Amino acid sequence: MTSNKIIEKSEVREYFNGTGFERWNKIYSKSDEINTVQKNIRKGHQKTVDDVVSYIKNYPELTKKSYCDAGCGVGSLSIPLLRLGIKELQVSDISSEMIKETKKRINELGLNQGKIKYEVCDLEKLKGLFDVVVCLDVFIHYPQPVAEEMVQHLCDLSKEKLIVSFAPYTPVLAVLKNIGKLFPGPSKTTRAYTLKEKGIINAAKEKGFKVVKKKLNQAPFYFSKLIEFEKI
């Protein structure tokens, strides 16, 4: 791991254990203490989560499969997955505060049934083997080459399906002076990256995965490309 990558990863961890946690915890809750930009991000992210749940609802014997929510945040996806009756779920995030909040929300809702494993872990250090791996809106912290490496790593963890979402590269977004303008808060300190879809797809293809579904979800200030891959 290069020194720049180590520094960048440390910044992400520090941000999401501090001001970032406070900000995103409010966004991904029912709090009214957020601005218009943040409300639109909440709306856009919820669209992405709802789409993933709709995909998984159609999986045969879905409750017998194992799942990994990689980069779980505060449980926006983990909670609806558990509501589907899933019994085996690994929940991971780089932020210990995010993991604590996810566990708290799951326990408060009485959804701590079955086998749930919580892990504070960088994406690249994630281990295990799961039927379905999901990673939503996490790759914004990775430049293109590293994001493609992470896609391949997640493919290695998946026996059947991989579902990812990322901020897509477009000419319109490319001309923005600062990608941070798409996201809330003037004090945001982490870097943000848009990614080329072709690179993400080719990375998964090299690992024997094909595209099943693609969808662009957007709300003002939120742009996310959702792709479902299936192992060939």
CSV table of C-alpha atoms in Angstrom, one decimal:
chain,number,residue,atom,x,y,z
A,1,MET,CA,0.0,0.0,0.0
A,2,THR,CA,1.4,3.4,-1.0
A,3,SER,CA,2.0,6.1,1.5
A,4,ASN,CA,-0.7,8.3,-0.2
A,5,LYS,CA,-3.2,5.5,0.0
A,6,ILE,CA,-2.5,5.0,3.7
A,7,ILE,CA,-2.9,8.7,4.4
A,8,GLU,CA,-6.1,8.9,2.4
A,9,LYS,CA,-7.5,5.8,4.1
A,10,SER,CA,-6.7,7.3,7.5
A,11,GLU,CA,-8.5,10.5,6.5
A,12,VAL,CA,-11.6,8.5,5.6
A,13,ARG,CA,-11.5,6.6,8.8
A,14,GLU,CA,-11.1,9.7,10.9
A,15,TYR,CA,-13.8,11.6,9.1
A,16,PHE,CA,-16.4,8.8,9.5
A,17,ASN,CA,-15.5,8.4,13.2
A,18,GLY,CA,-16.1,12.1,13.8
A,19,THR,CA,-17.9,14.9,11.9
A,20,GLY,CA,-18.7,12.5,9.0
A,21,PHE,CA,-20.5,10.1,11.3
A,22,GLU,CA,-22.6,12.9,12.8
A,23,ARG,CA,-23.5,14.3,9.4
A,24,TRP,CA,-24.3,11.0,7.7
A,25,ASN,CA,-26.1,9.5,10.7
A,26,LYS,CA,-28.5,12.4,10.4
A,27,ILE,CA,-28.9,12.0,6.7
A,28,TYR,CA,-29.6,8.3,6.9
A,29,SER,CA,-32.2,8.7,9.6
A,30,LYS,CA,-35.6,10.5,10.0
A,31,SER,CA,-34.0,13.6,11.4
A,32,ASP,CA,-35.3,17.0,10.2
A,33,GLU,CA,-32.0,18.6,11.1
A,34,ILE,CA,-30.6,18.5,7.6
A,35,ASN,CA,-30.5,20.9,4.7
A,36,THR,CA,-32.1,20.6,1.2
A,37,VAL,CA,-29.0,19.1,-0.3
A,38,GLN,CA,-28.8,16.4,2.4
A,39,LYS,CA,-32.5,15.6,2.0
A,40,ASN,CA,-32.0,15.0,-1.7
A,41,ILE,CA,-29.0,12.7,-1.0
A,42,ARG,CA,-31.2,10.8,1.5
A,43,LYS,CA,-33.8,10.4,-1.2
A,44,GLY,CA,-31.3,9.3,-3.8
A,45,HIS,CA,-29.6,6.8,-1.6
A,46,GLN,CA,-32.9,5.3,-0.5
A,47,LYS,CA,-33.8,4.7,-4.2
A,48,THR,CA,-30.6,2.7,-4.5
A,49,VAL,CA,-31.3,0.7,-1.3
A,50,ASP,CA,-34.9,0.0,-2.5
A,51,ASP,CA,-33.6,-1.2,-5.8
A,52,VAL,CA,-31.2,-3.6,-4.2
A,53,VAL,CA,-33.9,-5.0,-1.9
A,54,SER,CA,-36.1,-5.5,-4.9
A,55,TYR,CA,-33.4,-7.5,-6.6
A,56,ILE,CA,-32.8,-9.7,-3.6
A,57,LYS,CA,-36.5,-10.3,-3.1
A,58,ASN,CA,-36.5,-12.2,-6.4
A,59,TYR,CA,-33.6,-14.5,-5.4
A,60,PRO,CA,-34.6,-18.2,-5.0
A,61,GLU,CA,-34.4,-19.3,-1.4
A,62,LEU,CA,-33.1,-15.9,-0.4
A,63,THR,CA,-33.4,-16.5,3.4
A,64,LYS,CA,-31.0,-19.5,3.1
A,65,LYS,CA,-28.2,-17.4,1.5
A,66,SER,CA,-25.3,-15.6,3.2
A,67,TYR,CA,-24.9,-11.9,2.7
A,68,CYS,CA,-22.2,-9.3,3.2
A,69,ASP,CA,-23.0,-5.6,3.5
A,70,ALA,CA,-19.6,-4.1,2.8
A,71,GLY,CA,-19.4,-0.5,3.9
A,72,CYS,CA,-22.7,-0.7,5.8
A,73,GLY,CA,-22.8,2.9,7.0
A,74,VAL,CA,-25.5,3.1,9.6
A,75,GLY,CA,-27.4,0.0,8.4
A,76,SER,CA,-29.5,1.5,5.6
A,77,LEU,CA,-29.3,-1.8,3.7
A,78,SER,CA,-28.6,-4.2,6.5
A,79,ILE,CA,-31.9,-3.4,8.2
A,80,PRO,CA,-34.2,-4.1,5.2
A,81,LEU,CA,-32.2,-7.2,4.4
A,82,LEU,CA,-32.9,-8.6,7.9
A,83,ARG,CA,-36.6,-7.6,7.5
A,84,LEU,CA,-36.6,-10.0,4.5
A,85,GLY,CA,-35.8,-12.8,7.0
A,86,ILE,CA,-32.2,-13.2,6.1
A,87,LYS,CA,-30.4,-15.3,8.8
A,88,GLU,CA,-26.7,-14.9,7.9
A,89,LEU,CA,-25.3,-11.4,7.4
A,90,GLN,CA,-21.8,-9.9,7.8
A,91,VAL,CA,-21.8,-6.2,8.4
A,92,SER,CA,-18.6,-4.3,7.9
A,93,ASP,CA,-17.4,-0.7,7.8
A,94,ILE,CA,-14.2,1.3,8.1
A,95,SER,CA,-15.8,3.3,10.9
A,96,SER,CA,-16.3,1.8,14.4
A,97,GLU,CA,-18.9,4.5,15.0
A,98,MET,CA,-20.9,3.4,12.0
A,99,ILE,CA,-20.7,-0.2,13.1
A,100,LYS,CA,-21.9,0.8,16.6
A,101,GLU,CA,-24.8,2.7,15.2
A,102,THR,CA,-25.8,-0.1,12.8
A,103,LYS,CA,-25.8,-2.6,15.7
A,104,LYS,CA,-27.8,-0.2,17.8
A,105,ARG,CA,-30.5,0.2,15.2
A,106,ILE,CA,-30.7,-3.5,14.5
A,107,ASN,CA,-31.1,-4.3,18.2
A,108,GLU,CA,-33.7,-1.5,18.8
A,109,LEU,CA,-35.8,-2.9,16.0
A,110,GLY,CA,-35.5,-6.5,17.3
A,111,LEU,CA,-33.9,-7.7,14.1
A,112,ASN,CA,-30.9,-9.3,15.7
A,113,GLN,CA,-32.1,-12.8,14.8
A,114,GLY,CA,-29.9,-15.4,13.1
A,115,LYS,CA,-26.1,-15.0,12.6
A,116,ILE,CA,-25.0,-11.4,12.3
A,117,LYS,CA,-21.3,-10.6,12.4
A,118,TYR,CA,-20.1,-7.0,12.8
A,119,GLU,CA,-16.6,-6.1,11.7
A,120,VAL,CA,-14.7,-2.8,11.7
A,121,CYS,CA,-12.6,-3.4,8.5
A,122,ASP,CA,-11.2,-1.6,5.5
A,123,LEU,CA,-12.8,-2.9,2.3
A,124,GLU,CA,-9.6,-4.4,1.0
A,125,LYS,CA,-9.1,-6.4,4.2
A,126,LEU,CA,-12.5,-7.9,4.1
A,127,LYS,CA,-12.4,-11.7,4.2
A,128,GLY,CA,-14.9,-14.5,3.9
A,129,LEU,CA,-17.1,-16.2,1.3
A,130,PHE,CA,-20.7,-15.2,0.8
A,131,ASP,CA,-23.5,-16.0,-1.6
A,132,VAL,CA,-24.2,-12.3,-2.1
A,133,VAL,CA,-21.9,-9.3,-1.6
A,134,VAL,CA,-23.3,-5.7,-1.7
A,135,CYS,CA,-21.2,-2.5,-1.6
A,136,LEU,CA,-23.2,0.7,-2.0
A,137,ASP,CA,-21.8,4.2,-2.5
A,138,VAL,CA,-18.4,3.2,-1.0
A,139,PHE,CA,-16.2,3.5,-4.1
A,140,ILE,CA,-16.5,7.3,-4.0
A,141,HIS,CA,-13.4,7.0,-1.7
A,142,TYR,CA,-11.4,5.1,-4.3
A,143,PRO,CA,-9.7,6.4,-7.5
A,144,GLN,CA,-10.4,4.3,-10.6
A,145,PRO,CA,-7.5,1.8,-10.5
A,146,VAL,CA,-8.1,1.1,-6.8
A,147,ALA,CA,-11.9,0.8,-7.2
A,148,GLU,CA,-11.3,-1.8,-9.9
A,149,GLU,CA,-9.1,-3.7,-7.6
A,150,MET,CA,-11.7,-3.6,-4.9
A,151,VAL,CA,-14.4,-4.8,-7.3
A,152,GLN,CA,-12.2,-7.8,-8.1
A,153,HIS,CA,-11.6,-8.4,-4.4
A,154,LEU,CA,-15.3,-8.4,-3.7
A,155,CYS,CA,-15.8,-10.8,-6.6
A,156,ASP,CA,-13.4,-13.2,-4.8
A,157,LEU,CA,-15.7,-13.0,-1.8
A,158,SER,CA,-18.9,-13.8,-3.7
A,159,LYS,CA,-20.2,-17.2,-4.8
A,160,GLU,CA,-23.2,-15.9,-6.7
A,161,LYS,CA,-23.9,-12.2,-6.8
A,162,LEU,CA,-22.1,-8.9,-6.5
A,163,ILE,CA,-24.1,-5.6,-6.3
A,164,VAL,CA,-22.2,-2.3,-6.3
A,165,SER,CA,-23.0,1.3,-6.7
A,166,PHE,CA,-20.7,4.3,-7.5
A,167,ALA,CA,-20.7,7.9,-8.6
A,168,PRO,CA,-20.4,7.6,-12.4
A,169,TYR,CA,-18.0,9.6,-14.5
A,170,THR,CA,-19.8,11.8,-17.0
A,171,PRO,CA,-18.6,14.9,-19.0
A,172,VAL,CA,-21.0,17.1,-17.0
A,173,LEU,CA,-19.6,16.0,-13.7
A,174,ALA,CA,-16.1,16.2,-15.0
A,175,VAL,CA,-16.3,19.9,-15.6
A,176,LEU,CA,-17.3,20.7,-12.0
A,177,LYS,CA,-14.5,22.5,-10.2
A,178,ASN,CA,-14.9,20.4,-7.1
A,179,ILE,CA,-16.7,17.1,-6.8
A,180,GLY,CA,-17.4,17.9,-3.2
A,181,LYS,CA,-20.1,20.3,-4.4
A,182,LEU,CA,-22.2,17.2,-5.0
A,183,PHE,CA,-22.1,16.3,-1.3
A,184,PRO,CA,-23.1,18.0,1.9
A,185,GLY,CA,-21.2,20.2,4.2
A,186,PRO,CA,-18.4,22.7,3.6
A,187,SER,CA,-16.2,20.9,6.1
A,188,LYS,CA,-16.2,17.7,4.2
A,189,THR,CA,-12.5,16.6,4.3
A,190,THR,CA,-12.4,13.3,2.3
A,191,ARG,CA,-11.6,13.1,-1.4
A,192,ALA,CA,-14.4,12.0,-3.7
A,193,TYR,CA,-14.1,10.2,-7.0
A,194,THR,CA,-16.3,9.6,-10.0
A,195,LEU,CA,-15.6,6.3,-11.8
A,196,LYS,CA,-15.9,5.0,-15.4
A,197,GLU,CA,-18.5,2.3,-15.7
A,198,LYS,CA,-16.6,0.4,-18.4
A,199,GLY,CA,-13.6,-0.1,-16.0
A,200,ILE,CA,-15.8,-1.4,-13.2
A,201,ILE,CA,-17.6,-3.8,-15.5
A,202,ASN,CA,-14.3,-5.1,-17.1
A,203,ALA,CA,-12.8,-5.6,-13.6
A,204,ALA,CA,-15.8,-7.9,-12.7
A,205,LYS,CA,-15.7,-9.6,-16.0
A,206,GLU,CA,-12.1,-10.6,-15.5
A,207,LYS,CA,-13.2,-12.5,-12.4
A,208,GLY,CA,-15.9,-14.4,-14.2
A,209,PHE,CA,-18.9,-12.1,-13.5
A,210,LYS,CA,-21.4,-10.7,-16.0
A,211,VAL,CA,-23.8,-7.8,-15.7
A,212,VAL,CA,-27.4,-8.7,-14.9
A,213,LYS,CA,-28.9,-5.3,-14.2
A,214,LYS,CA,-27.9,-1.6,-14.4
A,215,LYS,CA,-29.6,1.5,-13.3
A,216,LEU,CA,-28.8,5.1,-12.7
A,217,ASN,CA,-30.3,6.6,-9.7
A,218,GLN,CA,-30.3,10.4,-9.3
A,219,ALA,CA,-31.8,13.1,-7.2
A,220,PRO,CA,-30.5,16.7,-7.0
A,221,PHE,CA,-26.9,16.4,-5.6
A,222,TYR,CA,-27.0,12.5,-5.8
A,223,PHE,CA,-25.7,10.4,-8.8
A,224,SER,CA,-25.2,6.7,-8.4
A,225,LYS,CA,-24.9,3.9,-10.9
A,226,LEU,CA,-26.1,0.6,-9.6
A,227,ILE,CA,-24.9,-2.7,-11.2
A,228,GLU,CA,-25.8,-6.2,-10.3
A,229,PHE,CA,-23.3,-8.8,-11.3
A,230,GLU,CA,-23.7,-12.6,-11.4
A,231,LYS,CA,-21.0,-15.3,-11.4
A,232,ILE,CA,-21.0,-17.1,-14.7
